[in-house]
Each structure stands twice: as C-alpha cells, then as structure tokens.
Amino acid sequence: MDRSIFDEDHEMFRDSVRSFMQKEIGPHAERWNKQGIVDREAFLKAGEMGLLCMWVPEEYGGIGMSDFRYEQIVMEETTRFGDPGVFFTLHSRLVAPYIGTFGTDEQKARWLPTCVSGENILAVAMTEPGAGSDLSGIRCKAEDNGDHFLLNGSKTFISNGILADIVVVAARTDATSKHGISLLVVERDMEGFERGSNMSKMGMKTQDTAELFFNNVRVPKENLLGEVNRGFYHMMHGLAEERLIVACGFMANAHAAFDATVEYVQERKLFGQFLADFQNTRFKLAEMRTELDVGYAFVDRCVEEHNKGKLTTEDAAKAKLWTSEMENRITDECVQLHGGNGFMTEYEVCRRHASARVSRIYAGSSEIMKEIIARSLGLDPRKKKA
Ligand SMILES: Cc1cc2nc3c(=O)[nH]c(=O)nc-3n(C[C@H](O)[C@H](O)[C@H](O)COP(=O)(O)OP(=O)(O)OC[C@H]3O[C@@H](n4cnc5c(N)ncnc54)[C@H](O)[C@@H]3O)c2cc1C
C-alpha cells in the first residue's frame, strides 16, 4: 500500500538520505558491528549533510525544520540502509530537545551549534542499576553547593555512552520527594566523570552502551537544564515523541528484514523448487507484508497527529508497543525462513532479529506501554476508591 503522508519534497529528501546511508554508513556497518561503536566521523558527516538536529532554529545553526516527517525519513533510512545501531536520532530528537526546550538562551548558544554539526555527541542518562522502568527510584545525587552541584552516583545502559561529549543526567536534588529530580549537563572533561567499558550486548552491536560514574563532579549551576526539582516532569515532556521516533525505526528494521527475506527465498532451492514456491513461505511473507502496511498506516497517522501537536501519550504508547512486538514477530519469521543461515551473524536477518529484541524493553518496555494504555481506559488501580 502506498504511504500517503509524503509529498515530492519528502521523497527527494529520502533519496538523498538513502544515498548518504548507502555511501557513508552502510559500508562501515560490518566493521562498526565488530568494534562495537561507530566512528565519530559518522556524526560529523551526518552533520555536514544537515541530518542532525534539523529542528534547531537557524540562530543556533539548524534549519528550524518543524515537520516531523523529515525526522521520520532519517530514522527509516538510517535503520534500513545504514544500521539500526547508528543513533543519530537519539542525538537529534531524544536528547537535544532537552536543551532546546528547557535550556536558557546562553545554554542553547553554547551547545546547540556543535550538536547540529556533530562535533559534540549527546547522550541522556536516566537509568541506574536500581531504577529503570521506575525512575522515581533514582539515587544519583546532586547536592546544592552554592555555585555548583556536587554530583555522585552511577548510571547504566547509556546509549552513545562512550562517544558522548555532553550527557544530560537525571539526578536527585530533593531527598524528601519521590520526584525531586533535576537535569544536569555533564561535559566530557569534567573532573570525576568516568565511563565504564563498552557493554557487551545481544544485538545492536554498532551502538556503544556504557555505564557512567560520577565521583564528586562539580557541575556548575549554569549547567542546570530547566527548573530545579522539575526534572522528572521535564523527562516526561518528550516521551511521546521518543516513542514515536523509535516506532519509526522498528518499522524500518522489520521492513529491511522482510526485503532481505523476499530476496533470499527466491534464490534458495530445496526439494527441487525455490523456497519461495512453498505455500508456507508465500503465506508467511503475505502476513508480514500485511503487518508492515498496517503498521505504517498507524505510525504515519501518529506522525500527522504529532505534526499538529495532538499526539497523545496513549497513542504514542500504542505505536511503540505494537511496532516493537511486530518487529520481533517479523524478524523472527525471517530468521526461520533463512534456516541455519538465519542464525549466522553474517546474514542481515540475524543481526536485525538480535537488534529487535531490545525494542520491547527500552524507551519504555511493552508492559509499561500497556500500563499507559490501560490507564487511558480509566483502569488505574492507583486511583481506586477504597
Ligand atoms: C541497549 C539499551 C540502551 C539503553 N539506552 C538508554 C539510554 O540511553 N539512557 C537511559 O537512561 N536508559 C537507557 N536504557 C535503559 C532502558 O530504558 C531500561 O532498560 C528500561 O527502561 C527498563 O528498565 P530496567 O532495565 O531497569 O528493567 P526493569 O524496570 O527492572 O523491568 C524488568 C521487567 O519488569 C517489567 N515491569 C516494570 N514495571 C512494570 C509494571 N509496572 N508492571 C508490569 N511489569 C513491569 C518490565 O517490563 C520488564 O519486563 C537502555 C537499555 C538498553 C538495553
């Protein structure tokens, strides 16, 4: 089914992003997978192409692009023709908006231009060993010391954790309140800021994921983002967009695995016929294509709503929940249709399936998405009258 939300300008943009991914990103993916991290130059090249932080206003070096479809295209093309672990959109759309939305003019002028160019790479550090789905359990502590906060604690599973130059850190600034959290910007060379090793993962191997440690880091007050003790609410602010952007990536990963499988089954011969000629194969691929079309219809509709400023938290949660589960179903079937080859990392579907596994866990797990959707139905045990 044709997707109807894109016009000629979007399609031209898609062509240019696709050829960038095919030339500058895709050919390195194998090496980056092995080394567990992308080269910094990838960000610089994406910056040169104008693909990073497109929403940033011109005065801070961006192009002020408010149409989310362009970001959707970057996410789709990076995932399909680059690699699902190249996290340009985490940088552009999950972290930089904290600076754009809650930063002062001085903070925006200081950081945003280098985020647009890719000279500074961004990460966001919320999760801790004892606080993932339940962020109110954050223990990382920032003590008010007059002109600075004294930051102590650790974070885990941080994407871009090794590469990041600027990390937005969620830290507790009020021990008396569950939500007494603030957002602090920690910069690469701050004394006491250390990183653990690049964590070994099941999939998404190009993505550097790390533990971060803060030992008496003096974070100047000028690096507080937004209001003190309002960090929890600041974090909630961008969650619908975060879930939508990852949903766009899940669609693209499933789509790429599907394409690779359609090709494979027409080449693989067994029992005197092509794998594609078995009814089971044709039925499986028909089911997958239907799921992709259904998924695009819903996600594209969410993008339209988001462009109008009307995307609800529960619809973003539905998009994230359904696309991540669908991505896992499709990539799993693609591995099955590849037989033993599908289990070998040299095959694209193997890597895509392994990478898909985390989609149901991060950016809010499937169970948390279901909680959000159920609450929107008025089913909230926390509000039950005795
Ligand atoms: C590759 C990777 C990259 C990541 N990148 C980042 C990053 O850049 N920055 C960052 O801050 N974090 C990052 N994370 C952390 C990620 O957001 C968390 O892993 C996720 O929120 C889940 O938290 P947890 O791992 O502590 O699991 P837990 O919260 O311990 O969950 C364990 C299980 O309990 C279920 N569960 C939790 N709450 C409920 C509930 N109310 N009802 C029913 N079931 C429930 C969960 O769904 C899950 O199945 C990343 C994680 C991974 C794996």
Coordinates of C-alpha atoms and ligand atoms in Angstrom, one line a residue:
M1 CA 0.0 0.0 0.0
D2 CA 1.3 3.4 -0.9
R3 CA 2.0 5.7 2.0
S4 CA 0.2 8.9 1.5
I5 CA 1.8 11.3 4.0
F6 CA 4.9 12.2 2.0
D7 CA 5.0 14.8 -0.9
E8 CA 7.6 15.3 -3.6
D9 CA 9.9 17.3 -1.4
H10 CA 9.9 14.5 1.2
E11 CA 10.7 11.9 -1.5
M12 CA 13.6 13.9 -2.8
F13 CA 14.9 14.2 0.7
R14 CA 14.5 10.5 1.2
D15 CA 16.5 9.8 -2.0
S16 CA 19.4 12.0 -0.8
V17 CA 19.4 10.5 2.7
R18 CA 19.3 7.0 1.3
S19 CA 22.3 7.6 -1.0
F20 CA 24.1 9.1 2.0
M21 CA 23.4 6.0 4.1
Q22 CA 24.4 3.7 1.3
K23 CA 27.6 5.5 0.7
E24 CA 28.8 6.7 4.1
I25 CA 27.1 4.5 6.7
G26 CA 26.1 1.0 5.3
P27 CA 29.6 0.1 4.1
H28 CA 31.1 0.6 7.6
A29 CA 28.3 -1.2 9.5
E30 CA 30.1 -4.5 9.5
R31 CA 33.3 -3.0 10.9
W32 CA 31.4 -1.0 13.5
N33 CA 29.5 -4.1 14.5
K34 CA 32.8 -5.8 15.2
Q35 CA 34.3 -2.8 17.1
G36 CA 31.1 -2.2 19.0
I37 CA 31.0 1.5 18.2
V38 CA 30.7 3.9 15.2
D39 CA 33.5 6.2 14.2
R40 CA 33.0 9.8 15.4
E41 CA 33.3 10.8 11.7
A42 CA 29.8 9.3 11.1
F43 CA 28.3 12.1 13.2
L44 CA 30.4 14.7 11.5
K45 CA 29.4 13.5 8.1
A46 CA 25.7 13.4 9.1
G47 CA 26.1 16.9 10.4
E48 CA 27.7 18.1 7.2
M49 CA 24.7 16.6 5.3
G50 CA 22.4 18.6 7.6
L51 CA 20.8 15.4 9.0
L52 CA 21.4 16.2 12.7
C53 CA 19.1 18.3 14.9
M54 CA 17.1 19.6 11.9
W55 CA 14.6 21.2 14.3
V56 CA 17.2 23.6 15.8
P57 CA 16.4 27.2 14.9
E58 CA 18.7 28.9 12.4
E59 CA 20.1 31.3 15.0
Y60 CA 21.7 28.2 16.7
G61 CA 22.9 26.6 13.4
G62 CA 20.0 24.4 12.4
I63 CA 17.3 24.8 9.7
G64 CA 14.3 25.1 12.0
M65 CA 12.5 22.1 10.5
S66 CA 9.3 21.5 12.4
D67 CA 7.9 18.9 10.0
F68 CA 8.5 15.6 11.8
R69 CA 8.2 13.6 8.6
Y70 CA 11.8 14.6 7.7
E71 CA 13.0 13.1 11.0
Q72 CA 10.9 10.0 10.3
I73 CA 12.7 9.7 7.0
V74 CA 16.2 10.0 8.6
M75 CA 15.2 7.3 11.1
E76 CA 13.8 5.0 8.5
E77 CA 16.7 5.3 6.1
T78 CA 19.4 5.1 8.8
T79 CA 17.8 1.8 10.1
R80 CA 17.2 0.3 6.6
F81 CA 20.3 1.3 4.7
G82 CA 22.7 2.3 7.4
D83 CA 22.4 0.2 10.6
P84 CA 19.8 0.1 13.5
G85 CA 22.6 0.9 16.0
V86 CA 23.6 4.2 14.5
F87 CA 21.8 6.5 16.8
F88 CA 21.6 9.8 15.0
T89 CA 18.0 10.3 16.1
L90 CA 18.8 9.7 19.8
H91 CA 21.2 12.6 19.5
S92 CA 18.9 14.8 17.5
R93 CA 15.5 14.0 18.7
L94 CA 15.7 12.4 22.1
V95 CA 18.5 14.4 23.8
A96 CA 19.0 17.7 22.0
P97 CA 15.3 18.8 22.6
Y98 CA 16.1 18.9 26.4
I99 CA 18.5 21.7 25.6
G100 CA 16.1 23.3 23.0
T101 CA 13.0 23.1 25.3
F102 CA 14.4 23.7 28.8
G103 CA 17.8 25.5 28.1
T104 CA 18.4 29.2 28.5
D105 CA 19.4 31.3 25.5
E106 CA 23.0 31.1 26.8
Q107 CA 22.9 27.3 27.0
K108 CA 21.3 26.9 23.6
A109 CA 24.0 29.2 22.1
R110 CA 26.7 27.2 23.9
W111 CA 25.7 23.7 22.9
L112 CA 23.3 23.5 20.0
P113 CA 25.5 24.6 17.1
T114 CA 28.0 21.8 17.9
C115 CA 25.2 19.3 18.2
V116 CA 24.0 20.3 14.7
S117 CA 27.5 19.9 13.3
G118 CA 28.1 16.6 15.0
E119 CA 31.2 17.9 16.8
N120 CA 29.5 17.2 20.1
I121 CA 27.7 13.9 20.5
L122 CA 24.8 13.6 23.0
A123 CA 23.5 11.0 25.5
V124 CA 20.8 11.0 28.1
A125 CA 21.4 9.2 31.4
M126 CA 18.3 8.3 33.4
T127 CA 18.6 4.6 34.1
E128 CA 20.5 3.3 37.1
P129 CA 21.2 -0.3 38.3
G130 CA 18.2 0.2 40.7
A131 CA 16.0 2.4 38.6
G132 CA 14.8 1.6 35.1
S133 CA 11.1 1.5 34.4
D134 CA 10.6 3.2 37.8
L135 CA 12.6 6.4 37.5
S136 CA 11.4 7.6 40.9
G137 CA 14.0 5.2 42.3
I138 CA 16.9 7.4 41.0
R139 CA 19.7 7.5 43.6
C140 CA 22.3 9.5 41.7
K141 CA 22.5 12.6 43.9
A142 CA 23.3 16.3 43.2
E143 CA 24.0 18.4 46.3
D144 CA 23.5 22.2 46.0
N145 CA 26.9 23.7 46.9
G146 CA 26.2 27.4 46.1
D147 CA 27.7 28.0 42.6
H148 CA 27.7 24.3 41.7
F149 CA 26.0 20.9 42.2
L150 CA 28.2 18.1 43.6
L151 CA 27.2 15.1 41.6
N152 CA 27.7 11.5 42.9
G153 CA 26.3 8.2 41.6
S154 CA 26.2 6.0 38.6
K155 CA 24.1 5.3 35.5
T156 CA 23.8 2.2 33.4
F157 CA 22.9 1.1 29.8
I158 CA 23.6 4.6 28.4
S159 CA 23.4 4.7 24.6
N160 CA 26.2 6.7 23.0
G161 CA 27.8 6.3 26.4
I162 CA 31.4 6.0 25.2
L163 CA 31.1 8.6 22.4
A164 CA 29.1 11.2 24.2
D165 CA 30.6 14.7 24.8
I166 CA 27.5 16.0 26.5
V167 CA 25.3 14.0 28.8
V168 CA 22.0 15.1 30.2
V169 CA 22.0 13.4 33.7
A170 CA 18.9 12.9 35.9
A171 CA 19.9 13.4 39.5
R172 CA 18.1 13.6 42.8
T173 CA 18.2 17.1 44.2
D174 CA 15.5 16.7 46.8
A175 CA 15.7 13.6 49.0
T176 CA 12.3 14.3 50.6
S177 CA 10.3 14.0 47.4
K178 CA 9.8 11.0 45.1
H179 CA 10.0 13.2 42.1
G180 CA 12.7 15.6 43.4
I181 CA 14.9 15.2 40.4
S182 CA 16.9 17.8 38.3
L183 CA 18.6 17.6 34.9
L184 CA 22.2 18.5 34.8
V185 CA 24.5 18.7 31.8
V186 CA 27.8 16.9 32.4
E187 CA 30.6 17.6 29.9
R188 CA 33.3 15.3 28.7
D189 CA 36.2 16.8 30.5
M190 CA 34.6 17.4 33.9
E191 CA 36.8 16.0 36.7
G192 CA 35.3 12.9 38.4
F193 CA 33.2 11.9 35.3
E194 CA 34.3 8.4 34.2
R195 CA 32.9 5.8 31.9
G196 CA 32.9 2.0 32.2
S197 CA 33.7 -0.2 29.3
N198 CA 31.6 -0.6 26.3
M199 CA 28.9 -3.1 27.4
S200 CA 28.6 -6.4 25.5
K201 CA 25.1 -6.9 24.1
M202 CA 23.0 -9.5 22.4
G203 CA 22.4 -7.2 19.4
M204 CA 22.6 -3.6 18.2
K205 CA 26.3 -4.0 18.2
T206 CA 27.3 -0.8 16.4
Q207 CA 25.8 1.1 19.4
D208 CA 28.1 1.9 22.2
T209 CA 26.3 1.4 25.5
A210 CA 28.1 2.2 28.8
E211 CA 28.0 2.7 32.5
L212 CA 28.8 6.2 33.6
F213 CA 30.2 7.1 37.0
F214 CA 30.2 10.5 38.8
N215 CA 32.5 10.9 41.7
N216 CA 32.2 14.4 43.2
V217 CA 31.7 16.0 39.9
R218 CA 31.4 19.8 40.3
V219 CA 28.6 20.7 37.8
P220 CA 28.3 24.5 37.6
K221 CA 24.8 26.0 38.2
E222 CA 25.0 27.2 34.6
N223 CA 24.6 23.6 33.5
L224 CA 21.2 23.0 35.2
L225 CA 18.6 22.4 32.5
G226 CA 15.1 23.7 33.3
E227 CA 13.9 24.1 36.8
V228 CA 15.5 22.5 39.9
N229 CA 13.4 19.6 41.2
R230 CA 11.3 19.6 38.0
G231 CA 13.5 17.2 36.1
F232 CA 11.0 14.3 36.4
Y233 CA 8.3 16.3 34.6
H234 CA 10.9 17.6 32.0
M235 CA 11.7 14.0 31.2
M236 CA 8.0 13.1 30.8
H237 CA 7.6 16.0 28.4
G238 CA 9.4 14.4 25.4
L239 CA 8.3 10.8 25.9
A240 CA 5.5 10.7 23.3
E241 CA 7.9 11.9 20.6
E242 CA 10.6 9.5 21.8
R243 CA 8.2 6.6 21.5
L244 CA 7.1 7.7 18.0
I245 CA 10.6 8.1 16.7
V246 CA 11.6 4.6 17.9
A247 CA 8.4 3.2 16.4
C248 CA 9.6 4.6 13.0
G249 CA 12.9 2.7 13.5
F250 CA 11.1 -0.6 14.4
M251 CA 9.0 -0.4 11.3
A252 CA 12.2 0.2 9.2
N253 CA 14.1 -2.7 10.8
A254 CA 11.2 -5.1 10.2
H255 CA 10.9 -3.8 6.6
A256 CA 14.6 -4.4 5.9
A257 CA 14.5 -7.9 7.3
F258 CA 11.4 -8.6 5.1
D259 CA 13.1 -7.3 2.0
A260 CA 16.2 -9.4 2.6
T261 CA 13.9 -12.5 3.1
V262 CA 11.9 -11.9 -0.1
E263 CA 15.2 -11.9 -2.0
Y264 CA 16.6 -14.9 -0.2
V265 CA 13.6 -17.2 -0.7
Q266 CA 13.7 -16.6 -4.4
E267 CA 17.4 -17.8 -4.6
R268 CA 17.3 -20.7 -2.1
K269 CA 16.5 -24.0 -3.7
L270 CA 15.4 -27.2 -1.9
F271 CA 13.4 -30.3 -2.8
G272 CA 13.7 -29.3 -6.4
Q273 CA 12.0 -25.9 -6.1
F274 CA 12.6 -22.5 -4.8
L275 CA 11.9 -21.8 -1.1
A276 CA 9.5 -19.1 -2.4
D277 CA 7.4 -21.7 -4.0
F278 CA 6.3 -23.3 -0.8
Q279 CA 2.8 -22.2 0.3
N280 CA 4.1 -21.7 3.8
T281 CA 6.7 -19.2 2.6
R282 CA 4.3 -17.3 0.5
F283 CA 1.7 -17.2 3.3
K284 CA 4.3 -16.1 5.9
L285 CA 5.5 -13.3 3.6
A286 CA 1.9 -12.3 2.8
E287 CA 1.2 -12.0 6.6
M288 CA 4.4 -9.9 7.1
R289 CA 3.6 -7.5 4.2
T290 CA 0.1 -7.0 5.7
E291 CA 1.6 -6.3 9.1
L292 CA 4.0 -3.8 7.6
D293 CA 1.2 -2.0 5.8
V294 CA -1.0 -1.9 8.9
G295 CA 2.0 -0.7 10.9
Y296 CA 2.9 2.1 8.5
A297 CA -0.8 3.3 8.4
F298 CA -0.9 3.7 12.2
V299 CA 2.6 5.2 12.6
D300 CA 2.1 7.6 9.7
R301 CA -1.2 8.7 11.3
C302 CA 0.6 9.3 14.6
V303 CA 3.2 11.4 12.7
E304 CA 0.4 13.5 11.3
E305 CA -1.1 14.0 14.7
H306 CA 2.4 14.8 16.1
N307 CA 2.9 17.4 13.4
K308 CA -0.4 19.0 14.6
G309 CA 0.8 18.9 18.2
K310 CA -2.0 16.5 19.0
L311 CA -0.3 13.1 19.5
T312 CA -1.5 11.7 22.8
T313 CA 0.7 9.8 25.3
E314 CA -1.5 6.7 24.9
D315 CA -1.4 6.7 21.0
A316 CA 2.4 7.0 21.1
A317 CA 2.5 4.1 23.6
K318 CA 0.3 2.1 21.2
A319 CA 2.7 2.8 18.4
K320 CA 5.7 1.8 20.4
L321 CA 4.0 -1.3 21.8
W322 CA 2.6 -2.6 18.5
T323 CA 5.6 -1.9 16.3
S324 CA 8.1 -3.4 18.7
E325 CA 6.1 -6.6 19.0
M326 CA 5.5 -6.7 15.3
E327 CA 9.3 -6.1 14.6
N328 CA 10.1 -9.1 16.8
R329 CA 7.5 -11.3 15.1
I330 CA 8.7 -10.4 11.6
T331 CA 12.4 -10.6 12.2
D332 CA 11.9 -14.0 13.9
E333 CA 9.9 -15.4 10.9
C334 CA 12.6 -14.0 8.6
V335 CA 15.3 -15.9 10.6
Q336 CA 13.1 -19.0 10.4
L337 CA 12.8 -18.7 6.6
H338 CA 16.6 -18.4 6.3
G339 CA 17.1 -21.7 8.1
G340 CA 20.6 -22.2 9.6
N341 CA 21.9 -19.2 7.6
G342 CA 19.5 -17.0 9.6
F343 CA 21.3 -17.9 12.8
M344 CA 24.7 -16.7 11.3
T345 CA 25.7 -13.2 12.1
E346 CA 26.9 -12.6 8.5
Y347 CA 23.3 -12.7 7.4
E348 CA 21.4 -9.4 7.7
V349 CA 18.3 -11.0 9.2
C350 CA 20.3 -12.5 12.1
R351 CA 21.6 -9.1 13.1
R352 CA 18.2 -7.4 12.7
H353 CA 16.5 -10.0 14.8
A354 CA 19.1 -9.7 17.6
S355 CA 18.8 -5.9 17.5
A356 CA 15.0 -6.1 17.6
R357 CA 15.0 -7.8 20.9
V358 CA 15.7 -4.7 22.9
S359 CA 12.9 -2.7 21.2
R360 CA 10.3 -4.3 23.6
I361 CA 12.5 -3.3 26.6
Y362 CA 14.0 0.2 26.1
A363 CA 12.3 3.6 25.7
G364 CA 9.6 2.1 28.0
S365 CA 9.0 -1.6 28.0
S366 CA 5.9 -3.3 26.4
E367 CA 4.5 -3.8 29.9
I368 CA 4.8 -0.1 30.7
M369 CA 3.2 0.8 27.4
K370 CA 0.3 -1.4 28.3
E371 CA 0.0 0.3 31.7
I372 CA -0.2 3.7 30.0
I373 CA -2.8 2.5 27.5
A374 CA -4.9 0.8 30.3
R375 CA -4.8 3.9 32.3
S376 CA -6.2 5.9 29.4
L377 CA -9.2 3.5 29.6
G378 CA -9.8 4.6 33.2
L379 CA -8.3 1.4 34.5
D380 CA -5.9 2.8 37.1
P381 CA -5.6 0.9 40.4
R382 CA -3.8 3.8 42.0
K383 CA -7.0 5.8 41.7
K384 CA -9.3 3.1 43.0
K385 CA -11.6 4.3 45.8
A386 CA -11.5 2.2 49.0
Ligands
LIG1 C1 20.6 -1.3 24.7 C2 20.0 -0.4 25.7 C3 20.1 1.0 25.6 C4 19.6 1.9 26.5 N1 19.8 3.2 26.4 C5 19.5 4.0 27.5 C6 19.8 5.4 27.5 O1 20.4 5.9 26.5 N2 19.5 6.2 28.6 C7 18.9 5.6 29.6 O2 18.6 6.4 30.6 N3 18.5 4.3 29.7 C8 18.8 3.5 28.6 N4 18.4 2.2 28.6 C9 17.7 1.7 29.8 C10 16.2 1.3 29.4 O3 15.4 2.4 29.3 C11 15.8 0.4 30.6 O4 16.5 -0.9 30.4 C12 14.3 0.1 30.6 O5 13.6 1.3 30.9 C13 13.8 -1.0 31.5 O6 14.4 -0.8 32.8 P1 15.2 -2.0 33.5 O7 16.2 -2.5 32.6 O8 15.6 -1.5 34.8 O9 14.1 -3.1 33.7 P2 13.1 -3.2 35.0 O10 12.4 -1.8 35.1 O11 13.7 -3.8 36.1 O12 12.0 -4.2 34.3 C14 12.0 -5.6 34.5 C15 10.7 -6.2 33.9 O13 9.7 -5.7 34.7 C16 8.6 -5.2 33.9 N5 7.9 -4.1 34.6 C17 8.4 -3.0 35.1 N6 7.4 -2.2 35.6 C18 6.3 -2.9 35.5 C19 4.9 -2.7 35.8 N7 4.5 -1.6 36.4 N8 4.0 -3.7 35.5 C20 4.4 -4.8 34.9 N9 5.7 -5.1 34.6 C21 6.6 -4.2 34.8 C22 9.4 -4.7 32.7 O14 8.5 -4.5 31.6 C23 10.4 -5.8 32.5 O15 9.8 -6.8 31.8 C24 18.9 1.3 27.6 C25 18.7 0.0 27.7 C26 19.3 -0.9 26.8 C27 19.1 -2.4 27.0

